[in-house]
XYZ file of C-alpha atoms in Angstrom:
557
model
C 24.758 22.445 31.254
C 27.010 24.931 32.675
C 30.307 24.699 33.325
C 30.257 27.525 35.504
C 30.095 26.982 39.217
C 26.830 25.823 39.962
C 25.386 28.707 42.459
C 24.694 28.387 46.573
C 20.959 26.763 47.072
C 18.959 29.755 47.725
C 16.249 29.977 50.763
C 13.552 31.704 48.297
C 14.151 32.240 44.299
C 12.183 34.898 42.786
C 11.506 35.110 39.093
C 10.837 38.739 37.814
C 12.000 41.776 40.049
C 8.517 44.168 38.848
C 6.157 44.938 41.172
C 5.098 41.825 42.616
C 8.947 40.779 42.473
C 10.275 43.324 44.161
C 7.756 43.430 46.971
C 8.408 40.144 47.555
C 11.767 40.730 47.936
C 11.558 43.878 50.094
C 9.057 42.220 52.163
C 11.820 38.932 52.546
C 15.071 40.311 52.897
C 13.767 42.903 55.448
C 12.817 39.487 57.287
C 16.245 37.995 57.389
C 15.434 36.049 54.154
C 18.136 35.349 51.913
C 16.627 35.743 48.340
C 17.973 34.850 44.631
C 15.731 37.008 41.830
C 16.504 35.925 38.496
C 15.506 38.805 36.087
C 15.133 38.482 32.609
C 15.807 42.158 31.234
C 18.519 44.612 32.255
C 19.008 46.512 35.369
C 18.718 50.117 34.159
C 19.369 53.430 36.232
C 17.850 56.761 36.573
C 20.744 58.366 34.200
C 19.738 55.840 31.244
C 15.926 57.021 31.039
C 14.816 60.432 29.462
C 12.488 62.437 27.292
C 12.614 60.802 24.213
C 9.116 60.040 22.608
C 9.997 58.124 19.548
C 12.603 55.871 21.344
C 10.479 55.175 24.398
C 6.758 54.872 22.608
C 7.170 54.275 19.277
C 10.585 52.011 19.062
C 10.969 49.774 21.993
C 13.497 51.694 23.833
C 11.062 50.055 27.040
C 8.939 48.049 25.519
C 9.416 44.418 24.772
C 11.242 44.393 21.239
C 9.146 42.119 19.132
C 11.959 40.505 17.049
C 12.931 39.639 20.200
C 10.412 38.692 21.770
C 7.371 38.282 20.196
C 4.359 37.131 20.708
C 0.562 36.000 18.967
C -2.936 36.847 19.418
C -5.896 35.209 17.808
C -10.053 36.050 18.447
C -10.514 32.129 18.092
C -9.245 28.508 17.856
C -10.663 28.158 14.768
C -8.211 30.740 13.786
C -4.595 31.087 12.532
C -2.818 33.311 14.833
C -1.098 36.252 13.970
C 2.236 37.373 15.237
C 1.391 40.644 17.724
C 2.622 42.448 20.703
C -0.050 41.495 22.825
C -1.040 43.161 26.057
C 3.255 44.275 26.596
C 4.672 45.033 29.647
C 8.829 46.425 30.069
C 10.513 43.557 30.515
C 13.324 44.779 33.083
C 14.574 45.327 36.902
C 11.077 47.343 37.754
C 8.924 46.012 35.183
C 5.409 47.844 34.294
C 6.255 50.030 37.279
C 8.889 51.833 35.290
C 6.864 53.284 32.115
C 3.477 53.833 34.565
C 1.767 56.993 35.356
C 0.909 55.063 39.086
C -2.732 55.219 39.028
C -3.268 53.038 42.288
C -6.988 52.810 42.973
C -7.780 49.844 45.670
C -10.412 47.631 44.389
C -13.855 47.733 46.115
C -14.955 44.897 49.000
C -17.094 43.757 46.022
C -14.627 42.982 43.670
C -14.371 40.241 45.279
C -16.971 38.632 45.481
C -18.805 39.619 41.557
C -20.054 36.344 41.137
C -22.074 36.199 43.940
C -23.718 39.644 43.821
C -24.126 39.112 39.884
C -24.530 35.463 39.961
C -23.924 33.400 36.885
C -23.258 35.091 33.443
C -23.281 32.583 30.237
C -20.376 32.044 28.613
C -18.033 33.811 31.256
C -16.475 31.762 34.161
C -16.956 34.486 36.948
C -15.669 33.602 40.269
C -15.576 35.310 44.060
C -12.086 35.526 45.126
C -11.162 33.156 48.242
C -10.108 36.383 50.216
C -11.858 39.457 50.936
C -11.317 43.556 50.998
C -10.708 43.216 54.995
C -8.001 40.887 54.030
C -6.181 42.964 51.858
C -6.683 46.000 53.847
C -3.968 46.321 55.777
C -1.348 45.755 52.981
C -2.924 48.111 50.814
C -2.128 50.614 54.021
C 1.235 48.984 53.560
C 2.385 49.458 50.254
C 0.254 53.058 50.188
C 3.160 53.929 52.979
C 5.891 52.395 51.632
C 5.345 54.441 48.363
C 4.263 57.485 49.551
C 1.251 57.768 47.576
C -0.584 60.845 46.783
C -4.602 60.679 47.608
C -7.141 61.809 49.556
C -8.933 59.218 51.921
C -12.677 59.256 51.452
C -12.945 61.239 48.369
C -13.856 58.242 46.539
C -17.281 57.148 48.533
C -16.907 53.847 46.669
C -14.034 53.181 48.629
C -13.879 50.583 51.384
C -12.893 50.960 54.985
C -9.380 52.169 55.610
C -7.172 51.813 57.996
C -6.024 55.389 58.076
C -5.481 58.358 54.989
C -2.586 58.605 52.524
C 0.377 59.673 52.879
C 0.472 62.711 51.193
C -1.881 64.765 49.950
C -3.446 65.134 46.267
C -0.683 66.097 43.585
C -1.603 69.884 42.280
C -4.936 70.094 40.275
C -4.358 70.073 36.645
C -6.997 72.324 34.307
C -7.941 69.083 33.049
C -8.803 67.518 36.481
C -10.681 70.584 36.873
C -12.816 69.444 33.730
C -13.185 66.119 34.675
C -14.432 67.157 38.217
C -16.415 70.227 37.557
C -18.569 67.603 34.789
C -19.221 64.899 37.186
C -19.890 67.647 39.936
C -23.032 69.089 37.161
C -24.479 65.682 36.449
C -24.097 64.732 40.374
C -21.334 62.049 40.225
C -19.044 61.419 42.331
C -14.971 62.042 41.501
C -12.228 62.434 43.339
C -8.440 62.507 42.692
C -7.026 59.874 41.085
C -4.332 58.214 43.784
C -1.173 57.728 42.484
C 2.534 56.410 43.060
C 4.030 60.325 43.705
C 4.951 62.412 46.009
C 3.118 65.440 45.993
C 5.664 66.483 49.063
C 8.507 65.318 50.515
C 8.130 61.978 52.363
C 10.467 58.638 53.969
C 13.316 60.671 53.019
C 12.758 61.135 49.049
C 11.983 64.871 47.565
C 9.003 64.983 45.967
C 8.579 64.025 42.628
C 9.126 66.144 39.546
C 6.196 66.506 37.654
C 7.248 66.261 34.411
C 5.084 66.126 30.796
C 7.692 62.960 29.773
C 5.541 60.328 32.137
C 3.564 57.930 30.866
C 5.906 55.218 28.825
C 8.628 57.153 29.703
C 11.327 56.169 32.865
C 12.238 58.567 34.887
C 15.620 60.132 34.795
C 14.958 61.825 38.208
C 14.741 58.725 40.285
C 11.610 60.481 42.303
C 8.428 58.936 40.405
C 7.629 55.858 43.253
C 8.350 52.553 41.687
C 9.200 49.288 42.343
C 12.669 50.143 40.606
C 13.288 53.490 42.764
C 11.620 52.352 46.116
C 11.535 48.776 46.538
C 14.734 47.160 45.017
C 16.715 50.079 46.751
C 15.262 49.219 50.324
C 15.672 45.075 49.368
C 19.246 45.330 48.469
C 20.365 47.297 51.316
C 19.657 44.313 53.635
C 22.398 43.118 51.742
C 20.037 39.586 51.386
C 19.370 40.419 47.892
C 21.042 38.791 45.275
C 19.198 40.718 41.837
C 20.420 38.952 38.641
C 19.431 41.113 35.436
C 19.327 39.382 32.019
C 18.796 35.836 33.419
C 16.027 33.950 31.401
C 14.690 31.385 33.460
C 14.091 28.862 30.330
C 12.154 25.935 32.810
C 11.482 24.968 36.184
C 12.817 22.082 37.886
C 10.939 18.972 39.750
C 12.842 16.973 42.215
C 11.680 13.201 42.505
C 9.016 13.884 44.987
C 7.411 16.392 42.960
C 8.550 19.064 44.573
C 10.242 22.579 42.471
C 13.650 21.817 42.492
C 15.325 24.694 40.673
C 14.988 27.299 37.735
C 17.143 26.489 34.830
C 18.156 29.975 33.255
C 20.208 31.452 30.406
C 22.640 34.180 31.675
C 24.346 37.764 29.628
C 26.876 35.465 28.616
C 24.369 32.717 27.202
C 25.644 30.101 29.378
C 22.858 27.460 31.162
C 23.011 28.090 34.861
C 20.775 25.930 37.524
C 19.834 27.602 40.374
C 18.280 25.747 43.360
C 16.193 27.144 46.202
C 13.706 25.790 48.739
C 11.505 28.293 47.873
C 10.325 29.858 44.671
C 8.282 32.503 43.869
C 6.912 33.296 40.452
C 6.688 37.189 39.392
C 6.839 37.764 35.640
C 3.341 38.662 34.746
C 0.139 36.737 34.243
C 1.184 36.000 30.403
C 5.035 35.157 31.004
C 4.474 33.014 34.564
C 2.173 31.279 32.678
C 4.081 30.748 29.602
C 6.810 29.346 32.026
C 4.601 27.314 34.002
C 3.506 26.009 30.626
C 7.025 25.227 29.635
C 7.738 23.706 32.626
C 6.635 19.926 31.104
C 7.783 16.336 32.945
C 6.664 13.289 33.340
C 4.499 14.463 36.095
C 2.943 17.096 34.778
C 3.186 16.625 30.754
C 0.831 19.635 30.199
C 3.035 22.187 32.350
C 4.435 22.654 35.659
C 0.985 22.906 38.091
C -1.402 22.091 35.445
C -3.042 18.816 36.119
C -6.282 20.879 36.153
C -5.602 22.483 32.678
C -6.771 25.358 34.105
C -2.851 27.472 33.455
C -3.078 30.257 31.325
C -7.020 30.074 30.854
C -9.208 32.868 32.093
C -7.052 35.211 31.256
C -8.009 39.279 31.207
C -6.591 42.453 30.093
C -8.532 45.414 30.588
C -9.223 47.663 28.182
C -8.337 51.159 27.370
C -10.739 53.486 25.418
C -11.769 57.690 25.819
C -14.273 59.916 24.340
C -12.500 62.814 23.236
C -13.600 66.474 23.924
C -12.212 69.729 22.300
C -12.489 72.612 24.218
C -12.847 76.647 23.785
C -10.084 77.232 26.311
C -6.304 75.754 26.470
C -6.652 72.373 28.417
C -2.792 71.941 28.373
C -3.514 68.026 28.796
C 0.058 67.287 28.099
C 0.803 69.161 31.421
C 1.829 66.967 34.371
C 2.164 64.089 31.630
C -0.674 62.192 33.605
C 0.640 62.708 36.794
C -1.928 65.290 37.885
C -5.511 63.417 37.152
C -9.082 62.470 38.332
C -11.046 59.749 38.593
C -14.650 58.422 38.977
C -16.202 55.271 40.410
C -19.491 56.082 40.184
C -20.285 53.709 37.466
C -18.058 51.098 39.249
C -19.758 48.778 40.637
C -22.367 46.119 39.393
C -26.082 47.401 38.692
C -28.362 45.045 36.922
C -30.425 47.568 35.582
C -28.416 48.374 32.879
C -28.037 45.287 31.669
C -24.442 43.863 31.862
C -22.285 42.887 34.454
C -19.967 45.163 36.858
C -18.378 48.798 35.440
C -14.720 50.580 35.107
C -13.013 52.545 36.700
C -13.419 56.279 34.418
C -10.707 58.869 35.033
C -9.503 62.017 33.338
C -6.828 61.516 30.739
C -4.793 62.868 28.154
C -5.401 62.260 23.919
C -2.849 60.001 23.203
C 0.190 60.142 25.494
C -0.828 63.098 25.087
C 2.841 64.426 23.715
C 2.981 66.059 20.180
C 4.706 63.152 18.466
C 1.426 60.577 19.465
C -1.503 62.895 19.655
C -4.090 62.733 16.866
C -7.129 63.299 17.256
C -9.370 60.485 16.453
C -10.078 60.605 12.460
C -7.844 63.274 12.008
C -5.606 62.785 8.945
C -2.157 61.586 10.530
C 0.153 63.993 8.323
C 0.084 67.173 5.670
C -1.046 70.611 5.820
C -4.273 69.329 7.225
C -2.576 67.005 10.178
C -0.265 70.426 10.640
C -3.476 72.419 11.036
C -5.518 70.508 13.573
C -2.281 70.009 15.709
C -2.267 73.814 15.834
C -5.585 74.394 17.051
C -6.830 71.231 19.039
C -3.405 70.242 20.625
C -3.594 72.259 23.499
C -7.525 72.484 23.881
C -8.358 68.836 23.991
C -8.389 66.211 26.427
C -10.332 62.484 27.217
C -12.054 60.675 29.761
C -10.874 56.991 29.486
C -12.571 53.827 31.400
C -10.950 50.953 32.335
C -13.222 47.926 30.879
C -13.807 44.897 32.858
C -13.621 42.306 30.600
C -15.542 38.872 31.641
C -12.996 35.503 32.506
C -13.634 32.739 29.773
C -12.785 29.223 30.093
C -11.573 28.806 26.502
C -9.771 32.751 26.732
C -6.644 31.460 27.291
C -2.588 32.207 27.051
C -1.155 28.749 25.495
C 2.570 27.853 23.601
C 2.360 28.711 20.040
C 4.693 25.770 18.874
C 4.886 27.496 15.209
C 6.796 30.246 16.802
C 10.003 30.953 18.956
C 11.908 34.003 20.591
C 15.565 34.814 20.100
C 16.165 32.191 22.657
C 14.418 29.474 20.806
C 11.542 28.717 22.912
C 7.781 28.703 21.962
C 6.316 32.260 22.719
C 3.038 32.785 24.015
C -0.068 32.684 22.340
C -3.077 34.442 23.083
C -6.741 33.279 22.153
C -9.111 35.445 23.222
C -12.852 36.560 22.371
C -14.513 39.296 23.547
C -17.795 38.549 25.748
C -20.823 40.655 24.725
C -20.516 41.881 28.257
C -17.584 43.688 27.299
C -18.676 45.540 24.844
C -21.601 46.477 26.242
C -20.403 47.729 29.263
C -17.426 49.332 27.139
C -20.442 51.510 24.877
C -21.942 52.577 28.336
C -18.517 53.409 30.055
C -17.615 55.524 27.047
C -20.912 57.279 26.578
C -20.804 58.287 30.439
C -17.337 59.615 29.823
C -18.661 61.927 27.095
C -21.393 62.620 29.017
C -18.769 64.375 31.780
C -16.794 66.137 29.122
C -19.974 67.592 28.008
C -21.445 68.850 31.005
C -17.592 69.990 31.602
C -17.840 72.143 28.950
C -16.319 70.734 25.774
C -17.624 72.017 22.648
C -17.528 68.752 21.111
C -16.846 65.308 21.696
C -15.670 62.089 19.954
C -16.417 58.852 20.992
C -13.873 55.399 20.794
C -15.930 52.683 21.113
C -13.326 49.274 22.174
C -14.638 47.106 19.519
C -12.142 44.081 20.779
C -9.963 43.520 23.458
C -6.894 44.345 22.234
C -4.411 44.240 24.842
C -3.687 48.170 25.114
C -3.325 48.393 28.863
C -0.850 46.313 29.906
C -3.084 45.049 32.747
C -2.746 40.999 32.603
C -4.807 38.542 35.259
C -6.510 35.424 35.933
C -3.908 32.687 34.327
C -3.437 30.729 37.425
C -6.486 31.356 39.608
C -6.487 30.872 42.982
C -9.456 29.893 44.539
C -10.374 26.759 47.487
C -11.067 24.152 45.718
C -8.185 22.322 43.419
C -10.609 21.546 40.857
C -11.652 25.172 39.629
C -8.480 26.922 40.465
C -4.661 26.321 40.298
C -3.609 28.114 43.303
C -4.953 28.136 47.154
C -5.650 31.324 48.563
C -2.134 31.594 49.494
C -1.569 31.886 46.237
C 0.583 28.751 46.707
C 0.690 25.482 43.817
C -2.505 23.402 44.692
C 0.012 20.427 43.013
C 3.630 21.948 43.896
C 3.766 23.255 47.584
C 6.947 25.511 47.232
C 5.588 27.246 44.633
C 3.709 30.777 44.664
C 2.563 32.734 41.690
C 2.530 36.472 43.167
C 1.500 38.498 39.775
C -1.533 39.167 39.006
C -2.374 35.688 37.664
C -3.771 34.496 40.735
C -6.990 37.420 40.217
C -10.061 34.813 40.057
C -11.317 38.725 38.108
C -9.930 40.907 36.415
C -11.685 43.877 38.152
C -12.345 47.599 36.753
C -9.592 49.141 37.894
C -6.012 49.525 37.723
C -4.318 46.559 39.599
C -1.158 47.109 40.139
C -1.970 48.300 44.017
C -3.718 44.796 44.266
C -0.906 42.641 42.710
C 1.394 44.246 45.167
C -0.379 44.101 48.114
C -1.572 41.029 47.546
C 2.149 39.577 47.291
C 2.655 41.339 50.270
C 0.199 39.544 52.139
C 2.097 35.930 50.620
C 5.021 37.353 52.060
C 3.776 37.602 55.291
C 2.262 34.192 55.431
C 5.591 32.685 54.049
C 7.396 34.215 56.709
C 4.757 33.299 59.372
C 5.483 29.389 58.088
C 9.243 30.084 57.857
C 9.904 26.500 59.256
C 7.939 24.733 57.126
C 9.920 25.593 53.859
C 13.286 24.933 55.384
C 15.758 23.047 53.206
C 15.187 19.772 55.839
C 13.152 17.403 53.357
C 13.670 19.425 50.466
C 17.070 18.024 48.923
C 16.654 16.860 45.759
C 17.377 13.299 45.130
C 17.479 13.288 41.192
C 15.468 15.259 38.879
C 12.371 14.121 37.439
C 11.273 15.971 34.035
C-alpha cells in the first residue's frame, strides 16, 4: 500500500469528473458538501485543445489510446473476442462532454415507460423506468440553465411539458439545416432545431460561443462550447469544496465489515497505491467503465462484483447507433460549416407505432458526411485515395451532406459488458469485454430510420442519395446505458430509483448505467439531469450518510 499519507475521509467520493461527475459535484459543493473526485485521465485546459484532425480523430490525441487501454467486443459467447475500441468515450476531467457537438434533446414522457405502451418483445428485456418525464422535468430546466443551451421551446411537438423556454435562442441556420427542414416541411414532418450545449448569445456571464468547423471530436481551445469541463468543474471548484484529482485510477472499491463501501483504492501520476475513504461514494465513469469497476470490485461478500448478487451488472447494456443516408446536392451545402454546431432535428418517427412493425424509433437530425472535415470525408463507396478519391473530393465535398438517426437498440439479458480475464490494460487489470448481438428490432427499425432520412434529403432537393444501412451495433456513438439498471424491485434491477446500491446503501451509480432503456435520443441531457436529481435527494437525506455508523472496523474483501 502506500506509503504516502493516507488522505482525510471524504463526506462524498466521486469517481469520474464527465458529465454526470461533474454535476454531481457542482450540485454538492454548491451545498456545503465537501467532495473528493478521483479522475482517471488528465486535467486538460482550453490552450491544450485545437484544430488538428489527424491528432484528435484519427490518433487518440482524445480518444482512449488502445495500447493503453483497450478493450474487446464479441457478437456472441460462443465466440472468441476480438481486441476493439468499443463504444469509446475521452477518458479525462470533462469526459464525452469535451469532443461533443452538444446535441441535448430531452427524452419524451414515453421513454419511460416503452414497455408498457409496447408490451413484451421476445428476446429483449424491455423495462419502464421507476421515474417518470414529470420527474425529471425540472432538472432538465436545470441543467438547460446552467448551460445556457440554445433551442426553441415547442418546436419539437414531441416534446413534453416544460417548465419554461431555453435560454437562448436557436444558433444561426446553417444551409444544411435549411435542407433538412425545408424536406421534412414537403413531406409534412415535423423538425425543429436541434438543441444544443452553445450559446447562440451571450449568457451567465460567458460570450457566446465561437462557431467553429473544428467541433465534433475536437476540444475547444476557446473555452466557450458549454461543457462539463468549461461550465461545471469551474463553478464546483470555486466553492473551494472540490478536491479534483486527475490521473487517479480507482483500481477497486472497498467493503467495510458491515458491508458497507468503505473506500476506493486508486493508482496515482506517480504510480503509487493510495486509499481514499469517504462516507459517500458516487460512481461516474460511464456505463462500460462503472461497470467494469463494479465488476472488479470482488470479496467475500459479493464474489461476482461489488453490487452484483443479482448478476444483473454490466448486462443490458446499449449503445445507440449511428448511421446517415447521404445526399449530393446541385448547390454548395458547405456541411463542414458550423462543424455541427448549427443543425436540425426530427422526432417525428420517434416514438413507438406498431404499425410498422418494430418497436420505438430515433431520434433523425441533419448532419455532416463524416466529421465532415476534408481529412475524414468520403463519400460512401468512394475510392479512399488517387486521382479518382482527388476528383470526387473536388466536386462532392462541399455539395453533400446526411441525415443520421440515432437507433434504439433493444436491452438483452445475455448483451452484456463482463472482465475479459485473457486481457489487461497498462495497469494490469482485466479490461472490459463486450458481448453483444443485435436484436432484429434493431435492424429493422435502423432500415426504416435510414430510408425516412433519405426520404427528407430527397424531397430537400438532393440529386441523389446513398443509403448506410447499420448492419451491427458497433459502438460508433459513444452513447453507453443500461449496465446497472435501476428499477423497484431488487430482483430485476441493481439500483433503486435513487439510483442508489439495492445491496450497498452508500453507493450511487449516476452515469447512464442506471437507463432501464437506452432511448432514441442523445442522452447526455438525461444522464445529467438525472444525477442532478440524486444530488438533490442526497442532500435532502444529508443526515443519514453522516460518518456516525459508518467507520470502518476492518476491511472485508
Amino acid at each position: 500500500m502506500a506509503r504516502k499519507p493516507r488522505p482525510d475521509r471524504a463526506e462524498v467520493c466521486i469517481i469520474g469528473a464527465g458529465a454526470s461527475g461533474a454535476t454531481a459535484a457542482k450540485v454538492l459543493t454548491e451545498a456545503g458538501v465537501r467532495v473528493v473526485a478521483l479522475e482517471r485521465g488528465p486535467w486538460r485546459r482550453r490552450e491544450s485543445f485545437g484544430g488538428d484532425e489527424l491528432a484528435n480523430i484519427n490518433r487518440y490525441n482524445l480518444w482512449p489510446d488502445p495500447l493503453l487501454n483497450p478493450r474487446t467486443a464479441r457478437t456472441s459467447a460462443a465466440e472468441p473476442a476480438r481486441e476493439e475500441l468499443f463504444c469509446p468515450v475521452p477518458q479525462m476531467v470533462g469526459g464525452g462532454t469535451v469532443h461533443w457537438q452538444g446535441w441535448l434533446p430531452r427524452f419524451t414522457p414515453n421513454d419511460f415507460r416503452l414497455r408498457t405502451i409496447a408490451g413484451p418483445l421476445e428476446g429483449a428485456s424491455l423495462a419502464d423506468w421507476p421515474i417518470g418525464y414529470d420527474e425529471l422535468e425540472p432538472y432538465y430546466d436545470r441543467v438547460e440553465w446552467a448551460f445556457g443551451v440554445s433551442g426553441l421551446a415547442g418546436a419539437n411537438r414531441f416534446e413534453g411539458p416544460r417548465s419554461r423556454g431555453y435560454p437562448c435562442p436557436p444558433m444561426p441556420m446553417s444551409r444544411y439545416a435549411e435542407n433538412f427542414h425545408r424536406g421534412c416541411a414537403a413531406l409534412g414532418w415535423n423538425s425543429f432545431p436541434t438543441p444544443q450545449a452553445a450559446l447562440s448569445r451571450p449568457f451567465g456571464g460567458r460570450p457566446a460561443t465561437v462557431v467553429s468547423a473544428f467541433a465534433q471530436q475536437h476540444g475547444d481551445p476557446t473555452g466557450t462550447r458549454s461543457s462539463a469541463l468549461n461550465v461545471f468543474v469551474p463553478q464546483a471548484a470555486a466553492t473551494g469544496r472540490y478536491d479534483l484529482r486527475p490521473d487517479c485510477y480507482v483500481r477497486e472499491l472497498v467493503l467495510d465489515a458491515e458491508g458497507r463501501l468503505r473506500s476506493a483504492v486508486y493508482e496515482d501520476a506517480d504510480g503509487d497505491l493510495v486509499e481514499q475513504e469517504a462516507d459517500l461514494f458516487l460512481l461516474a465513469c460511464g456505463a462500460v467503465e462503472s461497470a467494469r469497476l463494479l465488476l472488479l470490485s470482488r470479496s467475500g461478500r459479493f464474489p461476482a462484483g461489488l453490487a452484483n448478487g443479482s448478476d444483473l451488472v454490466g448486462r443490458n447494456v446499449t449503445f445507440h447507433e449511428y448511421s446517415a443516408a447521404i445526399g449530393l446536392f446541385d448547390d454548395p451545402v458547405y456541411a463542414w460549416a458550423g462543424g455541427g454546431y448549427v443543425s436540425a432535428s426530427s422526432f417525428q418517427f420517434y416514438e413507438h407505432d406498431e404499425r410498422r412493425g418494430f418497436v420505438s424509433g430515433g431520434h433523425v437530425a441533419a448532419a455532416g458526411v463524416g466529421i465532415p472535415l476534408p481529412i475524414n470525408w468520403r463519400l460512401p463507396g468512394a475510392p479512399a485515395w488517387g486521382a479518382e478519391a482527388k476528383r470526387v473530393d473536388r466536386e462532392a465535398f462541399n455539395h453533400s451532406m446526411a441525415v443520421a438517426m440515432v437507433l434504439h437498440d433493444m436491452p438483452q439479458h445475455d448483451n452484456r459488458v463482463d472482465l475479459d480475464d485473457g486481457m489487461v490494460d497498462a495497469w494490469g487489470l482485466p479490461v472490459a469485454r463486450i458481448t453483444l448481438t443485435p436484436h432484429r428490432n434493431d435492424l429493422d427499425q435502423g432500415r426504416f430510420l435510414i430510408d425516412r432520412s433519405a426520404e427528407i434529403l430527397e424531397a430537400g432537393g438532393a440529386r441523389s442519395v446513398t443509403k448506410v444501412y447499420a448492419e451491427r451495433v458497433t459502438g460508433n456513438c459513444s452513447h453507453q446505458h443500461g449496465t446497472a439498471r435501476m428499477g423497484d424491485d431488487p430482483a430485476a434491477s441493481v439500483l433503486n430509483r435513487w439510483c442508489q446500491a439495492h445491496e450497498v446503501d452508500n453507493l450511487f451509480v449516476i452515469d447512464g448505467s442506471s437507463f432501464p432503456t437506452g432511448t432514441g435520443a442523445n442522452p447526455t441531457l438525461t444522464i445529467m439531469a438525472n444525477a442532478w436529481r440524486v444530488c438533490d435527494h442526497i442532500l435532502a437525506n444529508r443526515g443519514r450518510f453522516a460518518r456516525a455508523g459508518l467507520a470502518a472496523s476492518g476491511a472485508s474483501r
